[in-house]
Amino acid sequence: MDSSQVFVFRRKVSQQTLSALCRLLEQISAHIGQEAILLTQETLFPEQQRGKNPWGTECLQLLIAPQMSILLLGNFSVPDSLYQISLTWDSQTIQDLLTQLTPSVTLPQELEQYLTQSQLSPVVGAIKEFNLFFSNLLEIFWSEGNETPQMKCIHASVCQPIEEALRQQVEQERLLNQVITQIRHSLELPVVLETAVTEVRNFLQVDRLLIYQFSSHPSETETKQTFPNGWGKITYEARASQLVPSLLNMIPEDDCFSYLPQYQDKYRRGTVVAVENVETQYSSSFCLTEFLRHNQVLSLLIAPIIVEDQLWGLIIAHQCFKKRQWLETEKEFLGHIGEHLAIAIQQALLYKQVQEQKQFFEKRVFECTEELRSSIAVAQSAHLSKSEFLSNISHELLTPLTCVIGLAGTLLHWSGEQSSLSPEKQRKYIESIQKNGKKLMDLINDILDYSSITSGDYQLNIHEFSLYSVVNSVLRDFASEAQKKSIDLILDFQVQKEENDFYADRERIKQILSHLISNAIKFTPDQGKVTLRIWREKSQVFFQVEDTGIGISQEQLPLLFEKFQQLEKARQRTHGGTGLGLALTKQLVELHRGTIEVESTPEQGSLFTVRIPNNINLKNKKLLTNETNNVNKSAQNKTIILISKDEEAATLICELLTVKNYQVIWLLDSYPSIRQIEILQPLIVIIDQEIIQSQEIGKALKHYPKTSFVKVLVLRTSLQNISWKSLVKNGIDDYLIKPIEPTILLRKISFLGSLAIHKDKA
């Protein structure tokens, strides 16, 4: 071994310091892990051979690892009672030592691979491990004599490069710490990258240092055919002087790299590429050679920036005026910079995502706030609409009630034998009472119907009827009203005779047309015209009501079918109404699975079009309806028993049902015998009793075979705290809340009667 090439750190130390150095090597070995091999005097030589190693030393400690190798030798000096130590980390020196030991010592098998290598791993390949070793080494000697250890070299030309390498390692660590600190304290990615390229260029003393960033989402014009190996541009740059041309924002022609096999794959694996002579390295690619020559690149060093396992970009160092041989320390340093920049980029991307999520949530909070404000405005509007509705309904109810009460009072005052009222005037008063009473009934029916429909409790009574008879009936009802305003009420009936029959709820269709025609007459000036037009299209019927009235503005059309809405302000309103008419009409149309549309022009008139489907699946109800009608014509199938002690209510029920050709038997007995009901054979039993008594009667009727078909209708002022399941379980088929509304009573009687007949025949 040529001693002129051996560099050794020499010093006399105490036994305590020597022990500290041995522990330091053990610490470094433990830090590296399983890849490290630590050999000592005791492990290499038997007890009888100790002190007879090739160097004749009394202390020997050797650390061998892929990252670094360190040799410690020590001899005891008798005169001053100190140890003369020699410490080296030169790989060639250590490998020569292993070769010299081979003839006399059996080395562990793990060391055989080192003997076959031409050189052990140099210390510059492990910046962190060597910095740990070197800093602890200085600390040991400072603690011993408060002075910095001096390097003594066998050959002075070897010592200077070692000292320079140590200074470089310290500066590298300082710069890495600076980059890491900036990453931790800044989320502004452009600031981090700009500072990094400037500092790294200054440290490496290269002519140009830049960051080439790949684009993960090419534009529509940037296809894979144009960029077969990727795409991107130079986004950051630092130059030594203005003599170095700028490449900032340049988009290199990636086709030049296509001649390099899998040039991106090696970077994805984390490989750092060092090129000392670009012309020699890339001689096979004329395009790439020309690109580098044009931009004055003689040598280059490239490290990847990998973010979330994807190649985000490259950090590239350029030598432009002379070729450069890149050191291992420089390669590893640039690799570390790339790793830390990747952390900064990932951190910035996460921060950006957080900011975007923050903006999204802020936007959603704003939208929800606006929705809440809108909901509050709608609720306030609904409240105002309901208040106006209550005001309107009060007016609409008070007017006919005043008339009814006033005229009834007049008749009552002048009643008797001494009455001075002529029969004609009495008849006129009675007709007015009847008319206003009917108006009151219609208003109340509208409210009850709307409430029933919106709550989902109402069901249509589908059966077959004549379209012509319904529309004629509606027009007759409004003939007098139209005549008073000199309005032409026209029927345009376009339905063929064979298509006249239609399946729907006849009374509801009549109610729909009545609301539309009433509205048209109400808002059409005198001498105007209202047309009712009907036609069929396959399985659908169209009803169209056209008027020459005041019309509706486009802004008001969306409010037209809203409940409680009047398109005129209360103080300006010249026409009556509750504001429920068109809302109820729309509900009835949709209940038939139909549609209603409106077209209107202010001061010209309105056109309402209603489409009602003719459901062919409901034809099987025709037989049931016909059977009900036929059977109901016979007296024995129209018998109704009323059990009640309320004389006023019973009188009203008897009169209403008698007018409809029912035979009513009024029983005062709270507990009539089942035998008595069996003999009378009623279709329906109406019970106006306490709920317990009503349930006992209903349960008994359903239990007895000959009366099981009889339907039971109970009258109650309230059904609070009573479940419908409980009523059904005890034989109750339906109920009616008092005070009695005639239309609802007749509707329920008709429905229960049809069910009773059908079950009886079955």
PDB file of N, CA and C in Angstrom, residues 412-467:
ATOM      1  N   LEU A 412    -139.530  35.984  10.035  1.00  0.00           N
ATOM      2  CA  LEU A 412    -139.967  35.567  11.361  1.00  0.00           C
ATOM      3  C   LEU A 412    -140.818  36.651  12.040  1.00  0.00           C
ATOM      4  N   HIS A 413    -140.406  37.914  11.845  1.00  0.00           N
ATOM      5  CA  HIS A 413    -141.135  39.031  12.466  1.00  0.00           C
ATOM      6  C   HIS A 413    -142.558  39.165  11.920  1.00  0.00           C
ATOM      7  N   TRP A 414    -142.686  38.981  10.601  1.00  0.00           N
ATOM      8  CA  TRP A 414    -143.990  39.166   9.966  1.00  0.00           C
ATOM      9  C   TRP A 414    -144.740  37.849   9.778  1.00  0.00           C
ATOM     10  N   SER A 415    -144.276  36.786  10.414  1.00  0.00           N
ATOM     11  CA  SER A 415    -144.971  35.511  10.265  1.00  0.00           C
ATOM     12  C   SER A 415    -146.254  35.517  11.090  1.00  0.00           C
ATOM     13  N   GLY A 416    -147.129  34.637  10.782  1.00  0.00           N
ATOM     14  CA  GLY A 416    -148.405  34.528  11.515  1.00  0.00           C
ATOM     15  C   GLY A 416    -149.576  34.966  10.661  1.00  0.00           C
ATOM     16  N   GLU A 417    -150.721  34.908  11.290  1.00  0.00           N
ATOM     17  CA  GLU A 417    -151.947  35.197  10.533  1.00  0.00           C
ATOM     18  C   GLU A 417    -152.063  36.677  10.199  1.00  0.00           C
ATOM     19  N   GLN A 418    -151.448  37.563  11.046  1.00  0.00           N
ATOM     20  CA  GLN A 418    -151.573  38.998  10.819  1.00  0.00           C
ATOM     21  C   GLN A 418    -150.477  39.529   9.896  1.00  0.00           C
ATOM     22  N   SER A 419    -149.728  38.653   9.227  1.00  0.00           N
ATOM     23  CA  SER A 419    -148.619  39.074   8.374  1.00  0.00           C
ATOM     24  C   SER A 419    -149.109  39.967   7.250  1.00  0.00           C
ATOM     25  N   SER A 420    -148.396  41.073   7.066  1.00  0.00           N
ATOM     26  CA  SER A 420    -148.725  41.999   5.978  1.00  0.00           C
ATOM     27  C   SER A 420    -147.855  41.768   4.758  1.00  0.00           C
ATOM     28  N   LEU A 421    -146.922  40.779   4.839  1.00  0.00           N
ATOM     29  CA  LEU A 421    -146.067  40.470   3.688  1.00  0.00           C
ATOM     30  C   LEU A 421    -146.860  39.653   2.676  1.00  0.00           C
ATOM     31  N   SER A 422    -146.803  40.098   1.452  1.00  0.00           N
ATOM     32  CA  SER A 422    -147.504  39.359   0.398  1.00  0.00           C
ATOM     33  C   SER A 422    -146.793  38.045   0.134  1.00  0.00           C
ATOM     34  N   PRO A 423    -147.536  37.062  -0.369  1.00  0.00           N
ATOM     35  CA  PRO A 423    -146.894  35.772  -0.709  1.00  0.00           C
ATOM     36  C   PRO A 423    -145.746  35.939  -1.695  1.00  0.00           C
ATOM     37  N   GLU A 424    -145.886  36.900  -2.637  1.00  0.00           N
ATOM     38  CA  GLU A 424    -144.817  37.100  -3.626  1.00  0.00           C
ATOM     39  C   GLU A 424    -143.534  37.582  -2.949  1.00  0.00           C
ATOM     40  N   LYS A 425    -143.684  38.524  -1.967  1.00  0.00           N
ATOM     41  CA  LYS A 425    -142.504  39.035  -1.275  1.00  0.00           C
ATOM     42  C   LYS A 425    -141.900  37.958  -0.389  1.00  0.00           C
ATOM     43  N   GLN A 426    -142.762  37.177   0.262  1.00  0.00           N
ATOM     44  CA  GLN A 426    -142.239  36.087   1.086  1.00  0.00           C
ATOM     45  C   GLN A 426    -141.440  35.103   0.228  1.00  0.00           C
ATOM     46  N   ARG A 427    -141.988  34.801  -0.944  1.00  0.00           N
ATOM     47  CA  ARG A 427    -141.301  33.864  -1.856  1.00  0.00           C
ATOM     48  C   ARG A 427    -139.951  34.440  -2.294  1.00  0.00           C
ATOM     49  N   LYS A 428    -139.954  35.767  -2.540  1.00  0.00           N
ATOM     50  CA  LYS A 428    -138.718  36.410  -2.968  1.00  0.00           C
ATOM     51  C   LYS A 428    -137.672  36.347  -1.862  1.00  0.00           C
ATOM     52  N   TYR A 429    -138.119  36.575  -0.599  1.00  0.00           N
ATOM     53  CA  TYR A 429    -137.206  36.492   0.526  1.00  0.00           C
ATOM     54  C   TYR A 429    -136.641  35.080   0.671  1.00  0.00           C
ATOM     55  N   ILE A 430    -137.517  34.103   0.535  1.00  0.00           N
ATOM     56  CA  ILE A 430    -137.077  32.700   0.685  1.00  0.00           C
ATOM     57  C   ILE A 430    -136.081  32.330  -0.409  1.00  0.00           C
ATOM     58  N   GLU A 431    -136.345  32.791  -1.646  1.00  0.00           N
ATOM     59  CA  GLU A 431    -135.427  32.502  -2.752  1.00  0.00           C
ATOM     60  C   GLU A 431    -134.066  33.146  -2.503  1.00  0.00           C
ATOM     61  N   SER A 432    -134.091  34.384  -1.940  1.00  0.00           N
ATOM     62  CA  SER A 432    -132.828  35.058  -1.643  1.00  0.00           C
ATOM     63  C   SER A 432    -132.072  34.324  -0.540  1.00  0.00           C
ATOM     64  N   ILE A 433    -132.829  33.878   0.472  1.00  0.00           N
ATOM     65  CA  ILE A 433    -132.193  33.094   1.543  1.00  0.00           C
ATOM     66  C   ILE A 433    -131.569  31.827   0.981  1.00  0.00           C
ATOM     67  N   GLN A 434    -132.315  31.147   0.112  1.00  0.00           N
ATOM     68  CA  GLN A 434    -131.812  29.907  -0.490  1.00  0.00           C
ATOM     69  C   GLN A 434    -130.572  30.169  -1.338  1.00  0.00           C
ATOM     70  N   LYS A 435    -130.607  31.270  -2.107  1.00  0.00           N
ATOM     71  CA  LYS A 435    -129.476  31.601  -2.976  1.00  0.00           C
ATOM     72  C   LYS A 435    -128.226  31.897  -2.156  1.00  0.00           C
ATOM     73  N   ASN A 436    -128.368  32.728  -1.123  1.00  0.00           N
ATOM     74  CA  ASN A 436    -127.214  33.068  -0.298  1.00  0.00           C
ATOM     75  C   ASN A 436    -126.752  31.881   0.540  1.00  0.00           C
ATOM     76  N   GLY A 437    -127.716  31.061   0.972  1.00  0.00           N
ATOM     77  CA  GLY A 437    -127.338  29.844   1.677  1.00  0.00           C
ATOM     78  C   GLY A 437    -126.528  28.918   0.795  1.00  0.00           C
ATOM     79  N   LYS A 438    -126.924  28.809  -0.472  1.00  0.00           N
ATOM     80  CA  LYS A 438    -126.170  27.983  -1.430  1.00  0.00           C
ATOM     81  C   LYS A 438    -124.768  28.553  -1.652  1.00  0.00           C
ATOM     82  N   LYS A 439    -124.686  29.882  -1.695  1.00  0.00           N
ATOM     83  CA  LYS A 439    -123.377  30.512  -1.866  1.00  0.00           C
ATOM     84  C   LYS A 439    -122.473  30.193  -0.683  1.00  0.00           C
ATOM     85  N   LEU A 440    -123.035  30.279   0.523  1.00  0.00           N
ATOM     86  CA  LEU A 440    -122.273  29.912   1.718  1.00  0.00           C
ATOM     87  C   LEU A 440    -121.819  28.463   1.656  1.00  0.00           C
ATOM     88  N   MET A 441    -122.745  27.602   1.246  1.00  0.00           N
ATOM     89  CA  MET A 441    -122.418  26.180   1.155  1.00  0.00           C
ATOM     90  C   MET A 441    -121.291  25.939   0.159  1.00  0.00           C
ATOM     91  N   ASP A 442    -121.315  26.640  -0.982  1.00  0.00           N
ATOM     92  CA  ASP A 442    -120.263  26.483  -1.991  1.00  0.00           C
ATOM     93  C   ASP A 442    -118.908  26.924  -1.443  1.00  0.00           C
ATOM     94  N   LEU A 443    -118.904  28.045  -0.722  1.00  0.00           N
ATOM     95  CA  LEU A 443    -117.649  28.530  -0.134  1.00  0.00           C
ATOM     96  C   LEU A 443    -117.072  27.512   0.845  1.00  0.00           C
ATOM     97  N   ILE A 444    -117.929  27.023   1.710  1.00  0.00           N
ATOM     98  CA  ILE A 444    -117.481  26.051   2.713  1.00  0.00           C
ATOM     99  C   ILE A 444    -117.029  24.757   2.045  1.00  0.00           C
ATOM    100  N   ASN A 445    -117.758  24.338   1.019  1.00  0.00           N
ATOM    101  CA  ASN A 445    -117.378  23.118   0.297  1.00  0.00           C
ATOM    102  C   ASN A 445    -115.996  23.255  -0.340  1.00  0.00           C
ATOM    103  N   ASP A 446    -115.717  24.441  -0.910  1.00  0.00           N
ATOM    104  CA  ASP A 446    -114.405  24.665  -1.520  1.00  0.00           C
ATOM    105  C   ASP A 446    -113.295  24.499  -0.487  1.00  0.00           C
ATOM    106  N   ILE A 447    -113.514  25.091   0.678  1.00  0.00           N
ATOM    107  CA  ILE A 447    -112.496  25.003   1.733  1.00  0.00           C
ATOM    108  C   ILE A 447    -112.320  23.563   2.195  1.00  0.00           C
ATOM    109  N   LEU A 448    -113.431  22.868   2.417  1.00  0.00           N
ATOM    110  CA  LEU A 448    -113.355  21.478   2.866  1.00  0.00           C
ATOM    111  C   LEU A 448    -112.734  20.578   1.804  1.00  0.00           C
ATOM    112  N   ASP A 449    -113.116  20.804   0.546  1.00  0.00           N
ATOM    113  CA  ASP A 449    -112.556  19.988  -0.535  1.00  0.00           C
ATOM    114  C   ASP A 449    -111.051  20.193  -0.658  1.00  0.00           C
ATOM    115  N   TYR A 450    -110.627  21.449  -0.606  1.00  0.00           N
ATOM    116  CA  TYR A 450    -109.197  21.723  -0.737  1.00  0.00           C
ATOM    117  C   TYR A 450    -108.422  21.092   0.411  1.00  0.00           C
ATOM    118  N   SER A 451    -108.968  21.215   1.615  1.00  0.00           N
ATOM    119  CA  SER A 451    -108.317  20.612   2.779  1.00  0.00           C
ATOM    120  C   SER A 451    -108.242  19.105   2.644  1.00  0.00           C
ATOM    121  N   SER A 452    -109.318  18.489   2.162  1.00  0.00           N
ATOM    122  CA  SER A 452    -109.352  17.031   2.013  1.00  0.00           C
ATOM    123  C   SER A 452    -108.358  16.561   0.959  1.00  0.00           C
ATOM    124  N   ILE A 453    -108.269  17.294  -0.150  1.00  0.00           N
ATOM    125  CA  ILE A 453    -107.377  16.892  -1.243  1.00  0.00           C
ATOM    126  C   ILE A 453    -105.921  17.049  -0.845  1.00  0.00           C
ATOM    127  N   THR A 454    -105.571  18.205  -0.257  1.00  0.00           N
ATOM    128  CA  THR A 454    -104.170  18.454   0.119  1.00  0.00           C
ATOM    129  C   THR A 454    -103.693  17.509   1.218  1.00  0.00           C
ATOM    130  N   SER A 455    -104.598  17.043   2.057  1.00  0.00           N
ATOM    131  CA  SER A 455    -104.207  16.098   3.112  1.00  0.00           C
ATOM    132  C   SER A 455    -104.116  14.668   2.604  1.00  0.00           C
ATOM    133  N   GLY A 456    -104.544  14.425   1.355  1.00  0.00           N
ATOM    134  CA  GLY A 456    -104.453  13.092   0.763  1.00  0.00           C
ATOM    135  C   GLY A 456    -105.576  12.160   1.158  1.00  0.00           C
ATOM    136  N   ASP A 457    -106.637  12.697   1.756  1.00  0.00           N
ATOM    137  CA  ASP A 457    -107.732  11.838   2.222  1.00  0.00           C
ATOM    138  C   ASP A 457    -108.810  11.615   1.165  1.00  0.00           C
ATOM    139  N   TYR A 458    -108.810  12.432   0.108  1.00  0.00           N
ATOM    140  CA  TYR A 458    -109.920  12.366  -0.846  1.00  0.00           C
ATOM    141  C   TYR A 458    -109.640  11.350  -1.961  1.00  0.00           C
ATOM    142  N   GLN A 459    -110.671  10.645  -2.388  1.00  0.00           N
ATOM    143  CA  GLN A 459    -110.570   9.704  -3.498  1.00  0.00           C
ATOM    144  C   GLN A 459    -111.658  10.022  -4.513  1.00  0.00           C
ATOM    145  N   LEU A 460    -111.298   9.902  -5.768  1.00  0.00           N
ATOM    146  CA  LEU A 460    -112.256  10.180  -6.845  1.00  0.00           C
ATOM    147  C   LEU A 460    -113.296   9.070  -6.942  1.00  0.00           C
ATOM    148  N   ASN A 461    -114.490   9.463  -7.331  1.00  0.00           N
ATOM    149  CA  ASN A 461    -115.573   8.512  -7.584  1.00  0.00           C
ATOM    150  C   ASN A 461    -115.722   8.355  -9.101  1.00  0.00           C
ATOM    151  N   ILE A 462    -114.935   7.435  -9.654  1.00  0.00           N
ATOM    152  CA  ILE A 462    -114.871   7.279 -11.113  1.00  0.00           C
ATOM    153  C   ILE A 462    -116.054   6.450 -11.613  1.00  0.00           C
ATOM    154  N   HIS A 463    -116.731   6.983 -12.615  1.00  0.00           N
ATOM    155  CA  HIS A 463    -117.774   6.219 -13.300  1.00  0.00           C
ATOM    156  C   HIS A 463    -118.008   6.845 -14.670  1.00  0.00           C
ATOM    157  N   GLU A 464    -118.813   6.216 -15.476  1.00  0.00           N
ATOM    158  CA  GLU A 464    -119.061   6.684 -16.841  1.00  0.00           C
ATOM    159  C   GLU A 464    -120.201   7.706 -16.838  1.00  0.00           C
ATOM    160  N   PHE A 465    -120.041   8.751 -17.665  1.00  0.00           N
ATOM    161  CA  PHE A 465    -121.092   9.764 -17.786  1.00  0.00           C
ATOM    162  C   PHE A 465    -121.007  10.400 -19.169  1.00  0.00           C
ATOM    163  N   SER A 466    -122.015  11.201 -19.476  1.00  0.00           N
ATOM    164  CA  SER A 466    -122.089  11.881 -20.765  1.00  0.00           C
ATOM    165  C   SER A 466    -121.421  13.238 -20.665  1.00  0.00           C
ATOM    166  N   LEU A 467    -120.469  13.494 -21.553  1.00  0.00           N
ATOM    167  CA  LEU A 467    -119.801  14.786 -21.565  1.00  0.00           C
ATOM    168  C   LEU A 467    -120.782  15.910 -21.896  1.00  0.00           C
TER     169      LEU A 467
END
